[in-house]
Short mmCIF file of C-alpha atoms in Angstrom, two decimals:
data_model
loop_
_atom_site.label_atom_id
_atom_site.label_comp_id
_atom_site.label_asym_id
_atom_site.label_seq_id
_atom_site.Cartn_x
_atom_site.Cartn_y
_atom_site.Cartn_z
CA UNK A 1 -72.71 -80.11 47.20
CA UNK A 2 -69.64 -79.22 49.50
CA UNK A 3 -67.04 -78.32 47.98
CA UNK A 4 -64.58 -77.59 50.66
CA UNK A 5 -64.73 -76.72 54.51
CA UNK A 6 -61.84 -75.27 56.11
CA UNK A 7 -61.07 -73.87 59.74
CA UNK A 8 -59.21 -70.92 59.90
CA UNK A 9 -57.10 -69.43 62.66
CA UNK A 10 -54.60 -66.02 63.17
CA UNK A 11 -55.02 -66.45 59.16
CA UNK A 12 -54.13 -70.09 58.79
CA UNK A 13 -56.02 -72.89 57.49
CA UNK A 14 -56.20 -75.30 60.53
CA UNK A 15 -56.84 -78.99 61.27
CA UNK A 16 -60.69 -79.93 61.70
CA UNK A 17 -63.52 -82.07 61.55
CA UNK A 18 -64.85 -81.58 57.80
CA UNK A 19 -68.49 -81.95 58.91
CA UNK A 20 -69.36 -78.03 58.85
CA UNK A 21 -71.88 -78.93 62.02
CA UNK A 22 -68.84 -79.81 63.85
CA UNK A 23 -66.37 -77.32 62.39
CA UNK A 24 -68.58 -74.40 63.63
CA UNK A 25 -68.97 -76.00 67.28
CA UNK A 26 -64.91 -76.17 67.31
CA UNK A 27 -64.29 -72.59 66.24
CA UNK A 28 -67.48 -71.27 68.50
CA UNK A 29 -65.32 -72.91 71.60
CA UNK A 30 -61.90 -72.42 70.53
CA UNK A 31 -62.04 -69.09 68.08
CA UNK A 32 -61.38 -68.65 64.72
CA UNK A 33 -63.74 -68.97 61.86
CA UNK A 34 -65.06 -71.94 59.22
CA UNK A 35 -65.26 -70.77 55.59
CA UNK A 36 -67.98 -73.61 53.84
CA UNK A 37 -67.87 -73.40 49.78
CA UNK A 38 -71.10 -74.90 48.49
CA UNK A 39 -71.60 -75.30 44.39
CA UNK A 40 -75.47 -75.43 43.48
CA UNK A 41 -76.82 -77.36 46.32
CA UNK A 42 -80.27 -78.67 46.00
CA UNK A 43 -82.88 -77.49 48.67
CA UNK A 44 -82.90 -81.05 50.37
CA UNK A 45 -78.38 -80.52 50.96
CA UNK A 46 -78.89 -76.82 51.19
CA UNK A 47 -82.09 -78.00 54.73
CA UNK A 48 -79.23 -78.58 56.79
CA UNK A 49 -77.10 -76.07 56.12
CA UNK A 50 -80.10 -73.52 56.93
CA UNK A 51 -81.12 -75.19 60.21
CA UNK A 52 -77.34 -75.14 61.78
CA UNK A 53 -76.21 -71.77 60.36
CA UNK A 54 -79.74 -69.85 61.24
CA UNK A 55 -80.46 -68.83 57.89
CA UNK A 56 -83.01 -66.26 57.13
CA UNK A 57 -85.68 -68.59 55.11
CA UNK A 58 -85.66 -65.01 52.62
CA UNK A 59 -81.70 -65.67 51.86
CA UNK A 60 -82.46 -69.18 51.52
CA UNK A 61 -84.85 -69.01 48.71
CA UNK A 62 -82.60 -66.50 46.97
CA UNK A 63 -79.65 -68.97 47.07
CA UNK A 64 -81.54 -71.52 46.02
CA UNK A 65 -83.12 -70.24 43.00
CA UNK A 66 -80.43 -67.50 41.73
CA UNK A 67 -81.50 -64.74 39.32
CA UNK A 68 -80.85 -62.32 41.82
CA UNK A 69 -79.78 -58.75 40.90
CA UNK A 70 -76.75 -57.86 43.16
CA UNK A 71 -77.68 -56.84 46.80
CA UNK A 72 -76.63 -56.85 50.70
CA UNK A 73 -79.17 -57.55 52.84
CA UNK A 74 -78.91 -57.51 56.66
CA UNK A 75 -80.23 -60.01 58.63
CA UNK A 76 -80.31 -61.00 62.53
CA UNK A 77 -77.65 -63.62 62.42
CA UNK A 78 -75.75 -62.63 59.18
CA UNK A 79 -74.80 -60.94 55.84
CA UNK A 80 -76.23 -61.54 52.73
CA UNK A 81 -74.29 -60.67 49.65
CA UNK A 82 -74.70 -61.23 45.82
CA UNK A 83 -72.56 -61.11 43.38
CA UNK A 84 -72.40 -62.02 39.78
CA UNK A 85 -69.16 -62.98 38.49
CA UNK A 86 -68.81 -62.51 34.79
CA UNK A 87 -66.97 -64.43 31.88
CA UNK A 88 -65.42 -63.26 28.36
CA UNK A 89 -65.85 -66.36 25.88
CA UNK A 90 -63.38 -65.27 23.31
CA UNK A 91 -64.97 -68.16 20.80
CA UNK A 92 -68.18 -66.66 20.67
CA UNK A 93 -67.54 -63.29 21.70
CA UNK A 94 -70.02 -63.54 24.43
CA UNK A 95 -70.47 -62.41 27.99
CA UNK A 96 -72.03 -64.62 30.67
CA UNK A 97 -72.51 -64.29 34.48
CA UNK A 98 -73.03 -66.29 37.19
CA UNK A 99 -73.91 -66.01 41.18
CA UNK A 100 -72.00 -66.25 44.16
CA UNK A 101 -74.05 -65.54 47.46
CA UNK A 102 -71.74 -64.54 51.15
CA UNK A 103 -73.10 -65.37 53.83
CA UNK A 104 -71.44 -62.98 56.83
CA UNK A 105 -71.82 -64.68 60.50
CA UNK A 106 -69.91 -63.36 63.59
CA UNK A 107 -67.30 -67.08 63.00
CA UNK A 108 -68.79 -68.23 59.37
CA UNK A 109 -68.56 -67.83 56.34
CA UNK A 110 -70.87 -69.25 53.60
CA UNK A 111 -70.75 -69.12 50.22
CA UNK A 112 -72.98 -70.40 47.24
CA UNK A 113 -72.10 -70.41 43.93
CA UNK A 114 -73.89 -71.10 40.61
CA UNK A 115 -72.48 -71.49 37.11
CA UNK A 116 -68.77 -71.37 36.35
CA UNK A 117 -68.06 -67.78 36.68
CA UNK A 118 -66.40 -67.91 39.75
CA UNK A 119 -63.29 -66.82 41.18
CA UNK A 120 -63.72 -68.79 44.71
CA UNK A 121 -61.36 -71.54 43.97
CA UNK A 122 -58.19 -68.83 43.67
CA UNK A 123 -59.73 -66.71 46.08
CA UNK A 124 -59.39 -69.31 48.87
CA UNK A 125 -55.34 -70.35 47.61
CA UNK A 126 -54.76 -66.48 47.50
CA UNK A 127 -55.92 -66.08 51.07
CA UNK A 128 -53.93 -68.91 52.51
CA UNK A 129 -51.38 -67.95 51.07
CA UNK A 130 -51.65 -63.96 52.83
CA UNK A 131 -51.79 -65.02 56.41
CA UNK A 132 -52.31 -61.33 57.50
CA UNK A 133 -55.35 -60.54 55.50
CA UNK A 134 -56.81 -63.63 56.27
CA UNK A 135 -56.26 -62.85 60.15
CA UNK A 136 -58.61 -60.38 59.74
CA UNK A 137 -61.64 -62.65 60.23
CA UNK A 138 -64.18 -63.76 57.75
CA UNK A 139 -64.75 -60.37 56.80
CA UNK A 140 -61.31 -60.66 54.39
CA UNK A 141 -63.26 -63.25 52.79
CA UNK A 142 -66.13 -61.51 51.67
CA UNK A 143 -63.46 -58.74 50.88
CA UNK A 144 -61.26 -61.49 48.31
CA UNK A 145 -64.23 -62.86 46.54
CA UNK A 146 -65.49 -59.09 46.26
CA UNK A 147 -62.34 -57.96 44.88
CA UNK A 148 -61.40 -60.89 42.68
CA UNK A 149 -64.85 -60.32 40.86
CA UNK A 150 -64.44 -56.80 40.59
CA UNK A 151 -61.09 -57.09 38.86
CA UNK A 152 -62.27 -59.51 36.78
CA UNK A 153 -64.57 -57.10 35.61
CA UNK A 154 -61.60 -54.93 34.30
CA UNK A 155 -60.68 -57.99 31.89
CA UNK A 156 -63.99 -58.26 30.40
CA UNK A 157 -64.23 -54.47 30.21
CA UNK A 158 -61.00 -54.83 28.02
CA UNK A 159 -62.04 -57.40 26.47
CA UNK A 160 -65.10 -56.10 25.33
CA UNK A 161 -63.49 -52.46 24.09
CA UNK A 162 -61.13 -54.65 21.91
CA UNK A 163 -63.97 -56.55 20.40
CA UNK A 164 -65.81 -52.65 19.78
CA UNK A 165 -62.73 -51.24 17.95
CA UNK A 166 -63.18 -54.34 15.73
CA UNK A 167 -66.58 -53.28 15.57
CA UNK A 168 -65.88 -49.93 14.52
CA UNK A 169 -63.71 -51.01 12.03
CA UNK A 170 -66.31 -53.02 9.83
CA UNK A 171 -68.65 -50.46 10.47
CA UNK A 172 -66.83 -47.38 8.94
CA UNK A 173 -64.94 -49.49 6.42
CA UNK A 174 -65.72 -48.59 2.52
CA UNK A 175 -67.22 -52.27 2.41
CA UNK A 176 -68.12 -53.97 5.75
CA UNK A 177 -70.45 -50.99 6.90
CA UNK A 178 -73.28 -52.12 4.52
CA UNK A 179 -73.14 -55.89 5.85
CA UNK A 180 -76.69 -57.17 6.15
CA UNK A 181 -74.99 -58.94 9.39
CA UNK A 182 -73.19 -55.42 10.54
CA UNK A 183 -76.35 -54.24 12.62
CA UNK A 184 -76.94 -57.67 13.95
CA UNK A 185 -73.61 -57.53 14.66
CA UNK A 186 -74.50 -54.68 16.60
CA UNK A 187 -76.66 -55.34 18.43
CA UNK A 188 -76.18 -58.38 19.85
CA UNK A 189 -72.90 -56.71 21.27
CA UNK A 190 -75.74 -54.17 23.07
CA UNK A 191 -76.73 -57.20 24.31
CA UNK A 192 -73.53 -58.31 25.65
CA UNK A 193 -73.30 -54.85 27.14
CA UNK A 194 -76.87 -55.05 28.80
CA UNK A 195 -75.51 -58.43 30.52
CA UNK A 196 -72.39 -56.26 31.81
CA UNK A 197 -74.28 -53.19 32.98
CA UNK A 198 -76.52 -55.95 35.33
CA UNK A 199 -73.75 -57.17 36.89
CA UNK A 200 -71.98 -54.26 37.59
CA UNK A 201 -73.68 -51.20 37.92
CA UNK A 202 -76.28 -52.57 41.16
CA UNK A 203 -73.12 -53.98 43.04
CA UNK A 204 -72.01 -50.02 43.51
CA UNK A 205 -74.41 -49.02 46.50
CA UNK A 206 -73.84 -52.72 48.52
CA UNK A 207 -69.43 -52.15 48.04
CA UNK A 208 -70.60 -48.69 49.42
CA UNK A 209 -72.17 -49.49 52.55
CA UNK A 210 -69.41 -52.51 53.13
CA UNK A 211 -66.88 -49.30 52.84
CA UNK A 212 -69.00 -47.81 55.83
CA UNK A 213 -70.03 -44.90 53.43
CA UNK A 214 -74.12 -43.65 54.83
CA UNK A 215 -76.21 -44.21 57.44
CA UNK A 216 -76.78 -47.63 56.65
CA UNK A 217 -73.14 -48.90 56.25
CA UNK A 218 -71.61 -47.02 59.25
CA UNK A 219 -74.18 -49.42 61.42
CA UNK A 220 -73.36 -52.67 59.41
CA UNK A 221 -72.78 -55.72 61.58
CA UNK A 222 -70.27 -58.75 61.35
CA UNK A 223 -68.31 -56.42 59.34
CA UNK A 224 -63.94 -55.98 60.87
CA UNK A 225 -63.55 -52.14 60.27
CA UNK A 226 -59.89 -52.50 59.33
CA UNK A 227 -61.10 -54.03 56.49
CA UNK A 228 -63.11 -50.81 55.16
CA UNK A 229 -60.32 -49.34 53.19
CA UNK A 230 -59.96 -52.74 51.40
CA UNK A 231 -63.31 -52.52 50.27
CA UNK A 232 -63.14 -48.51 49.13
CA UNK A 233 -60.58 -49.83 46.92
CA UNK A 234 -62.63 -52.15 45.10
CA UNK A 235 -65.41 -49.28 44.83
CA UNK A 236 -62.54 -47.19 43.02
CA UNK A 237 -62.31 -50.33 40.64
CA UNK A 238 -65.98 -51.06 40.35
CA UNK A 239 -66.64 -46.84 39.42
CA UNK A 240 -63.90 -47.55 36.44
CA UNK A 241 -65.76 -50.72 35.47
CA UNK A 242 -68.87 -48.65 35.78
CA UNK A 243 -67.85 -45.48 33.54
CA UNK A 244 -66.16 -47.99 31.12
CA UNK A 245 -69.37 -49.73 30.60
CA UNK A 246 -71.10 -46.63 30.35
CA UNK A 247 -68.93 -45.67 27.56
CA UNK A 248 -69.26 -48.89 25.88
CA UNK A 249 -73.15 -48.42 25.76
CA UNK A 250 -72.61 -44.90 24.13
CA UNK A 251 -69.81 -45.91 21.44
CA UNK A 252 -72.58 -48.87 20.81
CA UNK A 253 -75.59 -46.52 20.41
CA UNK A 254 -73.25 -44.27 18.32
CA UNK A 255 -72.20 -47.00 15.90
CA UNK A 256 -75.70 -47.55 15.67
CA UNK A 257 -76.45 -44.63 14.85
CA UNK A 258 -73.51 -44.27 12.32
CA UNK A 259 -74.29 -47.56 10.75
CA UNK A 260 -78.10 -46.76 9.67
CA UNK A 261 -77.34 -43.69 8.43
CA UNK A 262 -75.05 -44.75 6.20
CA UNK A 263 -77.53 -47.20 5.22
CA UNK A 264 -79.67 -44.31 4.23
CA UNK A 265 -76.91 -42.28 2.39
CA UNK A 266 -76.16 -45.86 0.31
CA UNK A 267 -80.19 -45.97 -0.34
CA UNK A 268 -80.44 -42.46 -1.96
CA UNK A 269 -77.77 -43.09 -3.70
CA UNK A 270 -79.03 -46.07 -5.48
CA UNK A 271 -82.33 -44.46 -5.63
CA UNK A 272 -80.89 -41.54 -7.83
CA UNK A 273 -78.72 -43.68 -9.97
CA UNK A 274 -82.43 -45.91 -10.58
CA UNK A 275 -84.30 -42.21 -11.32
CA UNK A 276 -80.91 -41.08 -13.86
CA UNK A 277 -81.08 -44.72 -15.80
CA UNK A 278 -85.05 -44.54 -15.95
CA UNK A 279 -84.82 -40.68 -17.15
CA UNK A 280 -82.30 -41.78 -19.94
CA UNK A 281 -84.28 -45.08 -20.95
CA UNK A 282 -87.73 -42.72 -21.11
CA UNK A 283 -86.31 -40.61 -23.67
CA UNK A 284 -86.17 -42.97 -26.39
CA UNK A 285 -88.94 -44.58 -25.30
CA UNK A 286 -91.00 -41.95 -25.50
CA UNK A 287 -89.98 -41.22 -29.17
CA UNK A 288 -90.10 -44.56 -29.99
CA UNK A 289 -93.33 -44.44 -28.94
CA UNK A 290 -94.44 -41.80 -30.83
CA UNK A 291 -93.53 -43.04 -34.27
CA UNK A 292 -94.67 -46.15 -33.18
CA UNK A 293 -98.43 -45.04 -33.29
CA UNK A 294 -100.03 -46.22 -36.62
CA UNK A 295 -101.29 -42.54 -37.94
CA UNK A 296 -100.79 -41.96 -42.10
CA UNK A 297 -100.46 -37.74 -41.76
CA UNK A 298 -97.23 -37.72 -39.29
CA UNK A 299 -94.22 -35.78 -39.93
CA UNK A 300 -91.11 -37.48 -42.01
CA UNK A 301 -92.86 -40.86 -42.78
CA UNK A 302 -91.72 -41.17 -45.87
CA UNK A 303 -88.38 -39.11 -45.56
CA UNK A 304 -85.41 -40.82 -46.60
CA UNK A 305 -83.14 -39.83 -43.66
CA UNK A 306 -86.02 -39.84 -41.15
CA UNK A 307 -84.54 -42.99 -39.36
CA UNK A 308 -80.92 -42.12 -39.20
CA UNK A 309 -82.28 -38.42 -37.96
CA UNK A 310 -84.51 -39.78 -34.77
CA UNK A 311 -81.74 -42.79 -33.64
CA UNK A 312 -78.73 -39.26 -33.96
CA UNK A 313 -81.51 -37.46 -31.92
CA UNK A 314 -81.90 -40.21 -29.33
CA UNK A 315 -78.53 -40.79 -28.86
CA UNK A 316 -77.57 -36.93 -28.46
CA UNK A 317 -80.27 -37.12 -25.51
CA UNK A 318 -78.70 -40.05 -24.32
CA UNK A 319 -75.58 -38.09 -23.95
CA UNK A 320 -76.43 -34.77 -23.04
CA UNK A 321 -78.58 -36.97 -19.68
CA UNK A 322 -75.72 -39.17 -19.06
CA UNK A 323 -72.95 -36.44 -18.81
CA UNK A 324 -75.77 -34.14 -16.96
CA UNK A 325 -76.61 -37.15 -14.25
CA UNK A 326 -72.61 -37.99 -14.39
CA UNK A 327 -71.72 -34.02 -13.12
CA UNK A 328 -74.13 -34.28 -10.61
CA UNK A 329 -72.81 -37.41 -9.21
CA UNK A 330 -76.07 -39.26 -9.84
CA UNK A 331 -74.18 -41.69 -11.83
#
């Protein structure tokens, strides 16, 4: 559905028709630009839309099915962008991520968004409210919605390196570390991570060529080049996000790591305090054992002190294993 359709001129929201077939005739013949917000459209709404704006059918199946990996694409009649906004849930200590797709036109811009991770709604009070950026054309659009999602990135980041100090604790605490839900623990924060690093890490090269960095971005249509400095800044923000996630994944891994070996190291230790018990219980046993055979001709039958003797015996083994185990730290 529509969720709003503004007209925009020398950075001001004007007065319009709010049929977006309309609104684009009016700022075709008189200037400015029409910014159309659309929130999961089916394909039947989203026909329309395709047949007025020109839509590459390509861009067109991407917006309407989502799952897309973040791109820019360049078509004859417009930009395509994709971006996946993320979301903290501090209840669950879970990330999730949604999709917004830009469409760039020379006096358009489209936008498509799926889930609730999305900025758009401030994006578009922010802008009215900066008359000068937004009288830069609908290219400070696709910059604010860029920008808003990158920053938001630097929350969860936080957000995330908070929740892996936690982490950290538990692990390397005297108790928590042997858990037996520490390394699912773990790993479903990976997971979290993996989520991250898909959102982030394959919006780097389309900021780039929206920054005019290459070949390919120095070339790129429908884009205002007073606006390329805005969008090197959120590059410098999206490399922090980028080596902060990075480090995230290694501290994770290292935990890991950290976390199964001292799973080991707890192991062998209760494996050598199972071999010192059974080495102290064979000893009697096996004397026990002997004098327990039925024989007639064996050594201090019928001695009066024989019993006393083997239990003083036994128990001077007992001793001599448990203090031996005990300075070894077996025990």
């Amino acid at each position: 559905m529509i969720v709003d359709c503004a007209i925009y001129r020398d950075g001001r929201r004007a007065e319009g028709p709010q049929d977006f077939s309309e609104a684009l005739d009016e700022v075709r013949a008189a200037g400015g630009f029409v910014w159309i917000g659309l929130h999961e459209p089916s394909e039947k709404e989203f026909a329309h839309v395709t047949r007025e704006f020109a839509l590459h059918p390509l861009a067109v199946e991407d917006s309407l099915k989502a799952h897309q990996r973040p791109k820019l694409e360049v078509y004859d009649d417009s930009l395509f962008l994709v971006l996946k906004p993320v979301v903290y849930e501090p209840e669950s200590d879970a990330v999730s991520s949604g999709e917004v797709m830009v469409f760039l036109g020379d006096s358009f811009v489209l936008t498509v968004r799926h889930g609730e991770g999305s900025p758009l709604a401030a994006v578009r009070q922010r802008l009215e409210h900066e008359p000068e950026m937004l009288a830069k054309g609908p290219t400070a659009v696709v910059y604010a919605i860029a920008d808003a999602t990158v920053d938001h990135y630097l929350d969860v980041a936080a957000e995330l390196q908070t929740d892996l100090e936690e982490l950290e604790t538990e692990v390397f605490s005297p108790d928590g570390g042997g858990s037996r839900n520490t390394a699912s623990r773990i790993y479903t924060f990976k997971r979290q991570i993996l989520e991250f690093r898909r959102a982030t890490v394959p919006l780097g090269p389309p900021v780039s060529r929206l920054a005019g960095s290459g070949v390919a971005g120095a070339g790129l249509p429908f884009v205002n080049d007073e606006a390329r400095p805005f969008f090197r800044d959120v590059g410098d923000h999206l490399a922090r996000v980028n080596e902060s996630v990075e480090g995230l994944d290694r501290l994770v891994s290292d935990i890991l790591s950290a976390h199964l070996a001292q799973m080991s190291v707890r192991q062998n230790d209760d494996m050598r305090k199972i071999s010192a018990w059974a080495a102290m219980a064979a000893v009697p046993t096996m004397i026990a054992g002997i004098y327990g055979m039925n024989f007639e001709h064996m050594p201090e039958l019928h001695w009066t002190w024989s019993y006393p003797a083997v239990i003083a015996v036994m128990a001077a083994l007992e001793v001599g294993l448990y203090r031996m185990f005990k300075r070894r730290g077996w025990l």
